[in-house]
PDB file of C-alpha atoms in Angstrom:
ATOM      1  CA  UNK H   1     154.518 -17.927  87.654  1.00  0.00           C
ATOM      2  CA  UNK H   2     151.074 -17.097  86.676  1.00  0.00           C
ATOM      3  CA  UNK H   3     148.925 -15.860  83.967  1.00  0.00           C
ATOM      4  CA  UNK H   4     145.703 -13.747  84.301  1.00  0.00           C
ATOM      5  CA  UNK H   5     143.813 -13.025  81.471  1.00  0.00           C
ATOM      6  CA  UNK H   6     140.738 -10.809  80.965  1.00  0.00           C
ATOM      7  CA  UNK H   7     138.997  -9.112  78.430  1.00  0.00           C
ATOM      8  CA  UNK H   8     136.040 -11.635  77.330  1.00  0.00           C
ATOM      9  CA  UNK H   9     132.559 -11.024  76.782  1.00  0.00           C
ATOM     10  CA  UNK H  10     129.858 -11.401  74.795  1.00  0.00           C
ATOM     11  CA  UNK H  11     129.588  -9.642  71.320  1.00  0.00           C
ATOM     12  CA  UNK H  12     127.387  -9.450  68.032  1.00  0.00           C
ATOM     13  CA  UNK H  13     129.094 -10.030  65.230  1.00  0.00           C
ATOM     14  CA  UNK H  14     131.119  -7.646  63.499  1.00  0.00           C
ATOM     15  CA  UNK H  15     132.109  -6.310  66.817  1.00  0.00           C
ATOM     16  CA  UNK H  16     135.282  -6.140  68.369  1.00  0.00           C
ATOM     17  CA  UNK H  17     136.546  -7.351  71.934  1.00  0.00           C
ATOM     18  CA  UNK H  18     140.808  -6.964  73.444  1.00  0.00           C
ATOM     19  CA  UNK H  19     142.152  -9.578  75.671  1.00  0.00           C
ATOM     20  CA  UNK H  20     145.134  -9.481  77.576  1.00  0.00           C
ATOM     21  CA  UNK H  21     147.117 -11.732  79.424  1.00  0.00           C
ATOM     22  CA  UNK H  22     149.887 -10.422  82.164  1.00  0.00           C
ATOM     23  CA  UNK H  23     152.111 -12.985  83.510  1.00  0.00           C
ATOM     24  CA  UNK H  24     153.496 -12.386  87.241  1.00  0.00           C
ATOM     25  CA  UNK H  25     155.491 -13.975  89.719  1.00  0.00           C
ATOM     26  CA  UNK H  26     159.922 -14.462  89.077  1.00  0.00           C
ATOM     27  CA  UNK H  27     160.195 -13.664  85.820  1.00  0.00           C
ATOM     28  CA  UNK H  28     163.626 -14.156  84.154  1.00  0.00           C
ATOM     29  CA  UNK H  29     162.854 -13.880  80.604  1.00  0.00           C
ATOM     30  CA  UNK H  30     159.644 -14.569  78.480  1.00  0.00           C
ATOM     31  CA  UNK H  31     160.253 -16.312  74.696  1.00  0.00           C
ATOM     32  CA  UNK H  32     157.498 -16.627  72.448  1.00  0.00           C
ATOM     33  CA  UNK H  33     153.604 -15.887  74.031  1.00  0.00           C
ATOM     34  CA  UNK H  34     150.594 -16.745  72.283  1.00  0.00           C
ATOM     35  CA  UNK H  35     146.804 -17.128  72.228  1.00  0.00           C
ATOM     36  CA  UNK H  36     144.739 -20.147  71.360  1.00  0.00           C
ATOM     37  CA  UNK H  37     140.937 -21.284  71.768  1.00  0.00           C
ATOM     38  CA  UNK H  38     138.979 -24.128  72.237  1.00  0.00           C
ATOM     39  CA  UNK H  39     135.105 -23.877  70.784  1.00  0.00           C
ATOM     40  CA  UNK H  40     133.009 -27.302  72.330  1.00  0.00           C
ATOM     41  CA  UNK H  41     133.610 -30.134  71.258  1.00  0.00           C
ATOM     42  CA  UNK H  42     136.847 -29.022  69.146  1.00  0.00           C
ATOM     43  CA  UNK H  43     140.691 -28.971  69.853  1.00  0.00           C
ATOM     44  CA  UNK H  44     142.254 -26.112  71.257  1.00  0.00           C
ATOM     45  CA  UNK H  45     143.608 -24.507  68.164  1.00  0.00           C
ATOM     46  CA  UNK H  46     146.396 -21.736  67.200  1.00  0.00           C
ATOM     47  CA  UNK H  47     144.964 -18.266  66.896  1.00  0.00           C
ATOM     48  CA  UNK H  48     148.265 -15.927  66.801  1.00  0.00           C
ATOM     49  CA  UNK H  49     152.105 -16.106  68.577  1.00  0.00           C
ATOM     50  CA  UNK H  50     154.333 -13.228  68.997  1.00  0.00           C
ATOM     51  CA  UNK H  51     158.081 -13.630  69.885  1.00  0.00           C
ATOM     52  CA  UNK H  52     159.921 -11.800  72.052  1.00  0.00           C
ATOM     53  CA  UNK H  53     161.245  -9.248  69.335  1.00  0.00           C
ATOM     54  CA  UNK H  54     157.760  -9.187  68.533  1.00  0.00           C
ATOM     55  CA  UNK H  55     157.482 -11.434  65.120  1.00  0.00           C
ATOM     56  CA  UNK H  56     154.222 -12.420  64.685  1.00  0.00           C
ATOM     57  CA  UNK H  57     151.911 -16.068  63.211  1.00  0.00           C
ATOM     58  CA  UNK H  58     148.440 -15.854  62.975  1.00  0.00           C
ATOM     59  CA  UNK H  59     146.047 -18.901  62.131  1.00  0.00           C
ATOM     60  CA  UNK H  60     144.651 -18.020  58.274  1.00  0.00           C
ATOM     61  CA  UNK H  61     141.074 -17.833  60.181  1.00  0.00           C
ATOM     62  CA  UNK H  62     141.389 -14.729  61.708  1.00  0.00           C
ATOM     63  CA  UNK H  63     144.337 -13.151  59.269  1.00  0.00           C
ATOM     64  CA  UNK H  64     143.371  -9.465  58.471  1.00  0.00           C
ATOM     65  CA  UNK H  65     140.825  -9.258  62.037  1.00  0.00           C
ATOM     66  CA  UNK H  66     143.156 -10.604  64.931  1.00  0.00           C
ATOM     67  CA  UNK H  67     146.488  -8.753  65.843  1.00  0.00           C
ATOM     68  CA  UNK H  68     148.388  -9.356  68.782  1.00  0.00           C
ATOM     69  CA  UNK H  69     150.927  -7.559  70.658  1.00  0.00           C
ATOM     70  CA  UNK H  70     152.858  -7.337  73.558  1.00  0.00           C
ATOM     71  CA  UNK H  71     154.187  -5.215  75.850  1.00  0.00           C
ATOM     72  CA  UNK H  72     157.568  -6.286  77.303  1.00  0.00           C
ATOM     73  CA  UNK H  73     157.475  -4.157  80.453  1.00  0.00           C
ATOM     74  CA  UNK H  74     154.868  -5.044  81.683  1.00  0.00           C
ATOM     75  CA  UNK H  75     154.602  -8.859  80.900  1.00  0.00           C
ATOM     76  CA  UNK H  76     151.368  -8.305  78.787  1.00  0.00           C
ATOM     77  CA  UNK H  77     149.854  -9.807  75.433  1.00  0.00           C
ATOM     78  CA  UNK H  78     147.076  -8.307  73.982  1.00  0.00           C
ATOM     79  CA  UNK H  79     145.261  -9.826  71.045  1.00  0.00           C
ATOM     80  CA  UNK H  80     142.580  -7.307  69.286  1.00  0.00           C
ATOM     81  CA  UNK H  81     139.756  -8.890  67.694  1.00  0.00           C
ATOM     82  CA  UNK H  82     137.692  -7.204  65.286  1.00  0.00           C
ATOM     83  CA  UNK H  83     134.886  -7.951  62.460  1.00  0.00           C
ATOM     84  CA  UNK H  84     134.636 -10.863  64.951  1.00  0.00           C
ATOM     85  CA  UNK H  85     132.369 -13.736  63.676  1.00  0.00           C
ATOM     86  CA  UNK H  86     130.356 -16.655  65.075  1.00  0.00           C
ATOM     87  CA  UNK H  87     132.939 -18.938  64.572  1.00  0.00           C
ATOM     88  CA  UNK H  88     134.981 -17.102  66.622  1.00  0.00           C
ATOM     89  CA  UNK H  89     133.183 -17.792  69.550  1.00  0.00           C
ATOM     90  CA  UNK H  90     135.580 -20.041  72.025  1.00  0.00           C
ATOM     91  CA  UNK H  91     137.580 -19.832  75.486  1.00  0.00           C
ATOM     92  CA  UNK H  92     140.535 -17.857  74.661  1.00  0.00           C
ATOM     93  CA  UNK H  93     143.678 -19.249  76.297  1.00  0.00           C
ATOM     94  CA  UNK H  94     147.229 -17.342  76.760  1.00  0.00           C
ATOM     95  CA  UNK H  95     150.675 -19.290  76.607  1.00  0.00           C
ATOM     96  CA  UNK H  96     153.506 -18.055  77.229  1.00  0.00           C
ATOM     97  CA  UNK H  97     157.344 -19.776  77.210  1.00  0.00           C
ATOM     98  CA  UNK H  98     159.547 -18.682  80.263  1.00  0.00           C
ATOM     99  CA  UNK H  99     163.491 -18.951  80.583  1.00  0.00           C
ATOM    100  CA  UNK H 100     164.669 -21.048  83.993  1.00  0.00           C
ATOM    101  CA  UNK H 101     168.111 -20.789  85.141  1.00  0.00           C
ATOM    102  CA  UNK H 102     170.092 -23.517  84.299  1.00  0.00           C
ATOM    103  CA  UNK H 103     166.802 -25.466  83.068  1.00  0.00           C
ATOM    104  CA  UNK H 104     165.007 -25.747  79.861  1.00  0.00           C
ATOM    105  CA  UNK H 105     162.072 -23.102  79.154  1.00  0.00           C
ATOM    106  CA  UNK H 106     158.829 -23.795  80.497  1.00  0.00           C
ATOM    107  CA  UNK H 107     155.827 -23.379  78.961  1.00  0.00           C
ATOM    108  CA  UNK H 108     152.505 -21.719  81.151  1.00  0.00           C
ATOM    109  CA  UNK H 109     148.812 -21.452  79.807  1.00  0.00           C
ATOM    110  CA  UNK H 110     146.304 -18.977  81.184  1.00  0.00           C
ATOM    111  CA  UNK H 111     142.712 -20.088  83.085  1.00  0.00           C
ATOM    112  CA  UNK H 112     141.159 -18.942  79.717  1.00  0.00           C
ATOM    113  CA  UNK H 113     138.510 -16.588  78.728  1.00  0.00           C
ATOM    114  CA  UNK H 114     134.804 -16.910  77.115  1.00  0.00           C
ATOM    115  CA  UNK H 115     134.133 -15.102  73.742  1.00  0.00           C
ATOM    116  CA  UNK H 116     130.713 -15.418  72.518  1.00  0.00           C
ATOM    117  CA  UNK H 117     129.861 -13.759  69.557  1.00  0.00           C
ATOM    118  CA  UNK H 118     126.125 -13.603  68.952  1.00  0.00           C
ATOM    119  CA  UNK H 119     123.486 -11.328  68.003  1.00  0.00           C
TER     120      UNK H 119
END
């Protein structure tokens, strides 16, 4: 299983940039699949989740600017980010839980994406 994610770039603020992450290889089922970011010298942090009936959790951060989505057909998250700010400047990683047969769910991260915002 893999996940490919694309979508960064650089922005000024109040701009707006759409990632998306599509997972390939055997795929039985995916759970819950998510985005998070890591700014230098700071923990890789929450940003939103999405289940697989498509409930949603966003970090209070970017409430109101970030919403994610996905699309179940084609194994694809999206997260739309708009009125985007400094602080939002980070790599950008997708996660996503996968069902095994007979074996507990296994969790996958993406190689991660650059958003700068900057004027």
């Amino acid at each position: 299983v893999q996940l490919v994610e694309s979508g960064g770039g650089l922005v000024q603020p109040g701009g707006s940039l759409r990632l998306s992450c599509t997972a390939s290889g055997i795929i039985f089922k995916i759970y819950d699949m998510g985005w998070y970011r890591q700014a230098p010298g700071n923990q890789r942090e929450l940003v939103a989740t999405i289940t697989s009936s498509s409930s949603t959790n966003y970090a209070d951060s970017v409430k109101g600017r970030f919403t994610i989505a996905r699309d179940n057909a084609k194994n694809t998250v999206y997260l739309q980010m708009n009125s985007l700010k400094a602080e939002d400047t980070a790599v950008y990683y997708c996660n996503a839980r996968f069902a095994r047969p007979f074996a507990t769910a296994l969790d996958y991260w993406g190689q991660g994406t650059q958003a700068t915002v900057s004027s």
